[in-house]
C-alpha cells in the first residue's frame, strides 16, 4: 500500500507529539485501538530527538528503553527508535544498542565490532564486503594485552561466510591448551562454523542462541 493510500485509510498515522517516557498502558491502549479498527497489529517508528535535550538523564532513558522491550514483545508490537548518530554521543549510542534486541544497520555490507574486557561482539555482516574489517577485529581481540576473548558474541551478526568463519576458528585453534573461547551464535551460524571445522577445535565451544 502506498503511503498516501495508507494515510487515507488510517493505516498510517503521523503525529508531531513528543511521546516522552510512555508507559506500558499507553502502548497497550494504542495496540487495542488498532485491533478495534480491524488492523492485525501496530508498528511504530519514533524520532528520539526528544530525549536529547538539555539535562538528559541517560540512565532514565536507558532504563525506559530496556523496560519497554518485553512490554512490546508481549503486545506483538514492533517499534523502531531512531537516534541521530550526528547528535548522540558514541557512549550513549553503545548503551542504546545494547538495550535493544535488534539494531538496524545504516547500510548493507557493514560490520561493527565491540571488544569489552574479554568479550568480542560482532554485528552486521561478515562477508566479502567486510572481510578485512572482520579479520582485523578478530586478530586484535585475540592479541589483546588482557588476553584473548573468552566469549565471542555473534547473535547480532546477520551473516557469516565460510572465509570469516574459518578466520575465527583458526584463532580459536591458536589458543593454548588451558584457554577456551565460547562462540554464542544463531543456529545457522553454528552450522557454518561446524562445516568449517569448529568441532575439531577443543578450545572452541559453540553455544546456539
mmCIF file of C-alpha atoms in Angstrom:
data_model
loop_
_atom_site.group_PDB
_atom_site.id
_atom_site.type_symbol
_atom_site.label_atom_id
_atom_site.label_comp_id
_atom_site.label_asym_id
_atom_site.label_seq_id
_atom_site.Cartn_x
_atom_site.Cartn_y
_atom_site.Cartn_z
ATOM 1 C CA UNK A 1 0.000 0.000 0.000
ATOM 2 C CA UNK A 2 1.319 3.444 -0.929
ATOM 3 C CA UNK A 3 1.853 5.955 1.873
ATOM 4 C CA UNK A 4 -0.901 8.238 0.536
ATOM 5 C CA UNK A 5 -3.381 5.356 0.491
ATOM 6 C CA UNK A 6 -2.291 4.253 3.954
ATOM 7 C CA UNK A 7 -2.888 7.752 5.300
ATOM 8 C CA UNK A 8 -6.313 7.924 3.684
ATOM 9 C CA UNK A 9 -7.384 4.571 5.137
ATOM 10 C CA UNK A 10 -5.965 5.274 8.591
ATOM 11 C CA UNK A 11 -3.313 2.565 8.348
ATOM 12 C CA UNK A 12 -0.589 5.204 8.668
ATOM 13 C CA UNK A 13 -0.721 7.901 11.311
ATOM 14 C CA UNK A 14 1.890 10.652 11.606
ATOM 15 C CA UNK A 15 1.952 12.645 14.801
ATOM 16 C CA UNK A 16 4.245 15.509 15.890
ATOM 17 C CA UNK A 17 3.537 14.797 19.546
ATOM 18 C CA UNK A 18 6.540 14.219 21.776
ATOM 19 C CA UNK A 19 5.938 10.800 23.375
ATOM 20 C CA UNK A 20 8.257 11.092 26.358
ATOM 21 C CA UNK A 21 8.540 8.083 28.613
ATOM 22 C CA UNK A 22 5.354 6.321 27.557
ATOM 23 C CA UNK A 23 4.045 3.729 29.953
ATOM 24 C CA UNK A 24 3.060 0.169 29.141
ATOM 25 C CA UNK A 25 -0.573 1.240 29.496
ATOM 26 C CA UNK A 26 -0.210 3.782 26.694
ATOM 27 C CA UNK A 27 1.206 1.239 24.234
ATOM 28 C CA UNK A 28 -1.424 -1.305 25.259
ATOM 29 C CA UNK A 29 -4.174 1.228 24.576
ATOM 30 C CA UNK A 30 -2.725 2.087 21.158
ATOM 31 C CA UNK A 31 -2.444 -1.583 20.216
ATOM 32 C CA UNK A 32 -6.007 -2.287 21.333
ATOM 33 C CA UNK A 33 -7.230 0.718 19.335
ATOM 34 C CA UNK A 34 -5.525 -0.637 16.215
ATOM 35 C CA UNK A 35 -7.159 -4.018 16.755
ATOM 36 C CA UNK A 36 -10.507 -2.295 17.254
ATOM 37 C CA UNK A 37 -10.141 -0.634 13.855
ATOM 38 C CA UNK A 38 -9.641 -4.001 12.208
ATOM 39 C CA UNK A 39 -5.847 -3.957 11.923
ATOM 40 C CA UNK A 40 -3.826 -7.044 12.843
ATOM 41 C CA UNK A 41 -1.316 -5.116 14.894
ATOM 42 C CA UNK A 42 0.685 -1.953 15.412
ATOM 43 C CA UNK A 43 4.081 -0.903 14.101
ATOM 44 C CA UNK A 44 5.671 2.292 15.393
ATOM 45 C CA UNK A 45 8.696 4.372 14.430
ATOM 46 C CA UNK A 46 9.778 7.334 16.518
ATOM 47 C CA UNK A 47 12.325 10.129 16.243
ATOM 48 C CA UNK A 48 14.226 10.061 19.526
ATOM 49 C CA UNK A 49 15.413 13.682 19.300
ATOM 50 C CA UNK A 50 13.021 14.498 22.157
ATOM 51 C CA UNK A 51 15.289 12.543 24.508
ATOM 52 C CA UNK A 52 18.429 14.500 23.654
ATOM 53 C CA UNK A 53 17.537 17.862 25.080
ATOM 54 C CA UNK A 54 19.321 19.683 27.935
ATOM 55 C CA UNK A 55 19.518 17.787 31.176
ATOM 56 C CA UNK A 56 19.249 14.356 29.591
ATOM 57 C CA UNK A 57 19.160 11.629 32.230
ATOM 58 C CA UNK A 58 20.792 8.849 30.235
ATOM 59 C CA UNK A 59 20.180 6.277 32.977
ATOM 60 C CA UNK A 60 16.458 7.017 32.920
ATOM 61 C CA UNK A 61 16.400 6.861 29.123
ATOM 62 C CA UNK A 62 18.191 3.523 29.026
ATOM 63 C CA UNK A 63 16.044 2.165 31.819
ATOM 64 C CA UNK A 64 12.970 3.108 29.816
ATOM 65 C CA UNK A 65 14.310 1.530 26.616
ATOM 66 C CA UNK A 66 15.230 -1.689 28.390
ATOM 67 C CA UNK A 67 11.927 -1.948 30.258
ATOM 68 C CA UNK A 68 9.844 -1.415 27.113
ATOM 69 C CA UNK A 69 11.368 -4.334 25.197
ATOM 70 C CA UNK A 70 9.450 -7.129 26.996
ATOM 71 C CA UNK A 71 6.293 -4.988 27.076
ATOM 72 C CA UNK A 72 6.291 -4.507 23.316
ATOM 73 C CA UNK A 73 7.152 -8.152 22.729
ATOM 74 C CA UNK A 74 4.169 -9.192 24.824
ATOM 75 C CA UNK A 75 1.891 -6.966 22.742
ATOM 76 C CA UNK A 76 3.320 -8.206 19.444
ATOM 77 C CA UNK A 77 4.242 -4.607 18.687
ATOM 78 C CA UNK A 78 7.330 -3.669 16.678
ATOM 79 C CA UNK A 79 8.866 -0.275 17.469
ATOM 80 C CA UNK A 80 11.853 1.432 15.858
ATOM 81 C CA UNK A 81 13.682 4.059 17.922
ATOM 82 C CA UNK A 82 15.525 6.407 15.569
ATOM 83 C CA UNK A 83 18.635 8.064 17.032
ATOM 84 C CA UNK A 84 20.634 10.650 15.075
ATOM 85 C CA UNK A 85 24.253 9.455 15.119
ATOM 86 C CA UNK A 86 25.395 13.015 14.373
ATOM 87 C CA UNK A 87 23.879 14.313 17.605
ATOM 88 C CA UNK A 88 24.266 11.419 20.013
ATOM 89 C CA UNK A 89 27.452 10.698 21.903
ATOM 90 C CA UNK A 90 29.062 7.413 20.911
ATOM 91 C CA UNK A 91 28.905 6.219 24.529
ATOM 92 C CA UNK A 92 25.135 6.774 24.612
ATOM 93 C CA UNK A 93 24.620 5.010 21.275
ATOM 94 C CA UNK A 94 26.571 1.995 22.528
ATOM 95 C CA UNK A 95 24.282 1.734 25.549
ATOM 96 C CA UNK A 96 21.171 2.215 23.409
ATOM 97 C CA UNK A 97 22.264 -0.556 21.045
ATOM 98 C CA UNK A 98 22.834 -2.878 23.983
ATOM 99 C CA UNK A 99 19.314 -2.146 25.280
ATOM 100 C CA UNK A 100 17.621 -3.201 22.038
ATOM 101 C CA UNK A 101 17.269 -6.789 20.823
ATOM 102 C CA UNK A 102 17.777 -5.761 17.176
ATOM 103 C CA UNK A 103 19.656 -2.837 15.641
ATOM 104 C CA UNK A 104 19.075 -1.632 12.089
ATOM 105 C CA UNK A 105 22.361 -1.196 10.284
ATOM 106 C CA UNK A 106 22.931 2.120 8.489
ATOM 107 C CA UNK A 107 23.637 0.215 5.285
ATOM 108 C CA UNK A 108 24.135 -3.288 3.940
ATOM 109 C CA UNK A 109 27.649 -4.641 3.986
ATOM 110 C CA UNK A 110 28.592 -3.057 7.305
ATOM 111 C CA UNK A 111 30.253 -4.543 10.365
ATOM 112 C CA UNK A 112 30.587 -3.288 13.921
ATOM 113 C CA UNK A 113 32.984 -4.846 16.419
ATOM 114 C CA UNK A 114 32.828 -4.181 20.164
ATOM 115 C CA UNK A 115 35.641 -5.536 22.326
ATOM 116 C CA UNK A 116 34.897 -5.145 26.030
ATOM 117 C CA UNK A 117 37.022 -6.942 28.579
ATOM 118 C CA UNK A 118 37.379 -10.435 27.222
ATOM 119 C CA UNK A 119 34.196 -10.411 25.136
ATOM 120 C CA UNK A 120 34.145 -9.681 21.409
ATOM 121 C CA UNK A 121 30.731 -8.815 19.963
ATOM 122 C CA UNK A 122 30.247 -8.552 16.202
ATOM 123 C CA UNK A 123 27.214 -7.075 14.462
ATOM 124 C CA UNK A 124 26.246 -6.625 10.838
ATOM 125 C CA UNK A 125 27.593 -8.818 8.051
ATOM 126 C CA UNK A 126 30.772 -10.892 7.863
ATOM 127 C CA UNK A 127 31.195 -11.391 4.140
ATOM 128 C CA UNK A 128 33.255 -10.253 1.163
ATOM 129 C CA UNK A 129 32.452 -6.574 1.764
ATOM 130 C CA UNK A 130 33.532 -6.618 5.417
ATOM 131 C CA UNK A 131 36.095 -9.436 5.403
ATOM 132 C CA UNK A 132 39.117 -7.240 6.079
ATOM 133 C CA UNK A 133 37.386 -5.470 8.990
ATOM 134 C CA UNK A 134 36.301 -8.825 10.410
ATOM 135 C CA UNK A 135 39.799 -10.283 10.271
ATOM 136 C CA UNK A 136 41.284 -7.151 11.835
ATOM 137 C CA UNK A 137 38.774 -7.136 14.691
ATOM 138 C CA UNK A 138 39.336 -10.820 15.455
ATOM 139 C CA UNK A 139 43.120 -10.521 15.243
ATOM 140 C CA UNK A 140 43.232 -7.533 17.585
ATOM 141 C CA UNK A 141 40.900 -9.218 20.078
ATOM 142 C CA UNK A 142 42.953 -12.408 20.244
ATOM 143 C CA UNK A 143 46.174 -10.411 20.604
ATOM 144 C CA UNK A 144 44.857 -8.067 23.306
ATOM 145 C CA UNK A 145 47.208 -7.490 26.285
ATOM 146 C CA UNK A 146 44.416 -8.519 28.660
ATOM 147 C CA UNK A 147 44.279 -11.895 26.993
ATOM 148 C CA UNK A 148 42.267 -13.456 24.173
ATOM 149 C CA UNK A 149 38.479 -13.331 24.329
ATOM 150 C CA UNK A 150 36.756 -15.998 26.337
ATOM 151 C CA UNK A 151 33.467 -15.181 24.624
ATOM 152 C CA UNK A 152 32.590 -14.174 21.055
ATOM 153 C CA UNK A 153 29.015 -12.964 20.581
ATOM 154 C CA UNK A 154 27.624 -13.409 17.051
ATOM 155 C CA UNK A 155 23.951 -13.212 17.999
ATOM 156 C CA UNK A 156 23.561 -9.886 16.199
ATOM 157 C CA UNK A 157 25.619 -10.874 13.185
ATOM 158 C CA UNK A 158 23.226 -11.209 10.252
ATOM 159 C CA UNK A 159 25.513 -13.344 8.092
ATOM 160 C CA UNK A 160 28.904 -15.013 8.231
ATOM 161 C CA UNK A 161 30.603 -16.578 5.225
ATOM 162 C CA UNK A 162 32.974 -19.550 5.236
ATOM 163 C CA UNK A 163 36.085 -17.382 4.989
ATOM 164 C CA UNK A 164 35.221 -15.350 8.100
ATOM 165 C CA UNK A 165 34.129 -18.467 9.972
ATOM 166 C CA UNK A 166 37.495 -20.055 9.172
ATOM 167 C CA UNK A 167 39.322 -16.971 10.473
ATOM 168 C CA UNK A 168 37.509 -17.265 13.794
ATOM 169 C CA UNK A 169 38.188 -20.998 14.033
ATOM 170 C CA UNK A 170 41.882 -20.526 13.201
ATOM 171 C CA UNK A 171 42.322 -18.012 16.006
ATOM 172 C CA UNK A 172 40.481 -20.262 18.441
ATOM 173 C CA UNK A 173 42.771 -23.138 17.456
ATOM 174 C CA UNK A 174 45.816 -20.956 18.229
ATOM 175 C CA UNK A 175 44.867 -20.739 21.910
ATOM 176 C CA UNK A 176 46.868 -22.602 24.487
ATOM 177 C CA UNK A 177 45.505 -25.852 25.937
ATOM 178 C CA UNK A 178 44.320 -24.060 29.090
ATOM 179 C CA UNK A 179 42.356 -21.407 27.172
ATOM 180 C CA UNK A 180 38.783 -21.701 25.961
ATOM 181 C CA UNK A 181 36.521 -19.476 23.873
ATOM 182 C CA UNK A 182 32.750 -19.754 23.688
ATOM 183 C CA UNK A 183 31.088 -18.573 20.498
ATOM 184 C CA UNK A 184 27.427 -17.703 21.031
ATOM 185 C CA UNK A 185 25.551 -17.568 17.736
ATOM 186 C CA UNK A 186 22.317 -18.411 15.903
ATOM 187 C CA UNK A 187 21.847 -21.976 14.682
ATOM 188 C CA UNK A 188 22.629 -21.057 11.066
ATOM 189 C CA UNK A 189 25.993 -19.535 12.048
ATOM 190 C CA UNK A 190 26.759 -22.575 14.198
ATOM 191 C CA UNK A 191 26.170 -24.799 11.180
ATOM 192 C CA UNK A 192 28.565 -22.718 9.071
ATOM 193 C CA UNK A 193 31.202 -22.880 11.804
ATOM 194 C CA UNK A 194 30.844 -26.648 12.103
ATOM 195 C CA UNK A 195 31.132 -27.085 8.352
ATOM 196 C CA UNK A 196 34.384 -25.109 8.550
ATOM 197 C CA UNK A 197 35.830 -27.367 11.253
ATOM 198 C CA UNK A 198 34.741 -25.854 14.580
ATOM 199 C CA UNK A 199 34.063 -29.300 16.069
ATOM 200 C CA UNK A 200 37.711 -30.230 15.559
ATOM 201 C CA UNK A 201 38.982 -27.439 17.819
ATOM 202 C CA UNK A 202 38.879 -28.469 21.510
ATOM 203 C CA UNK A 203 39.433 -24.879 22.678
ATOM 204 C CA UNK A 204 36.183 -23.771 20.993
ATOM 205 C CA UNK A 205 32.682 -24.237 22.371
ATOM 206 C CA UNK A 206 29.598 -23.362 20.289
ATOM 207 C CA UNK A 207 26.567 -22.069 22.154
ATOM 208 C CA UNK A 208 23.460 -21.743 19.978
ATOM 209 C CA UNK A 209 21.121 -18.866 20.783
#
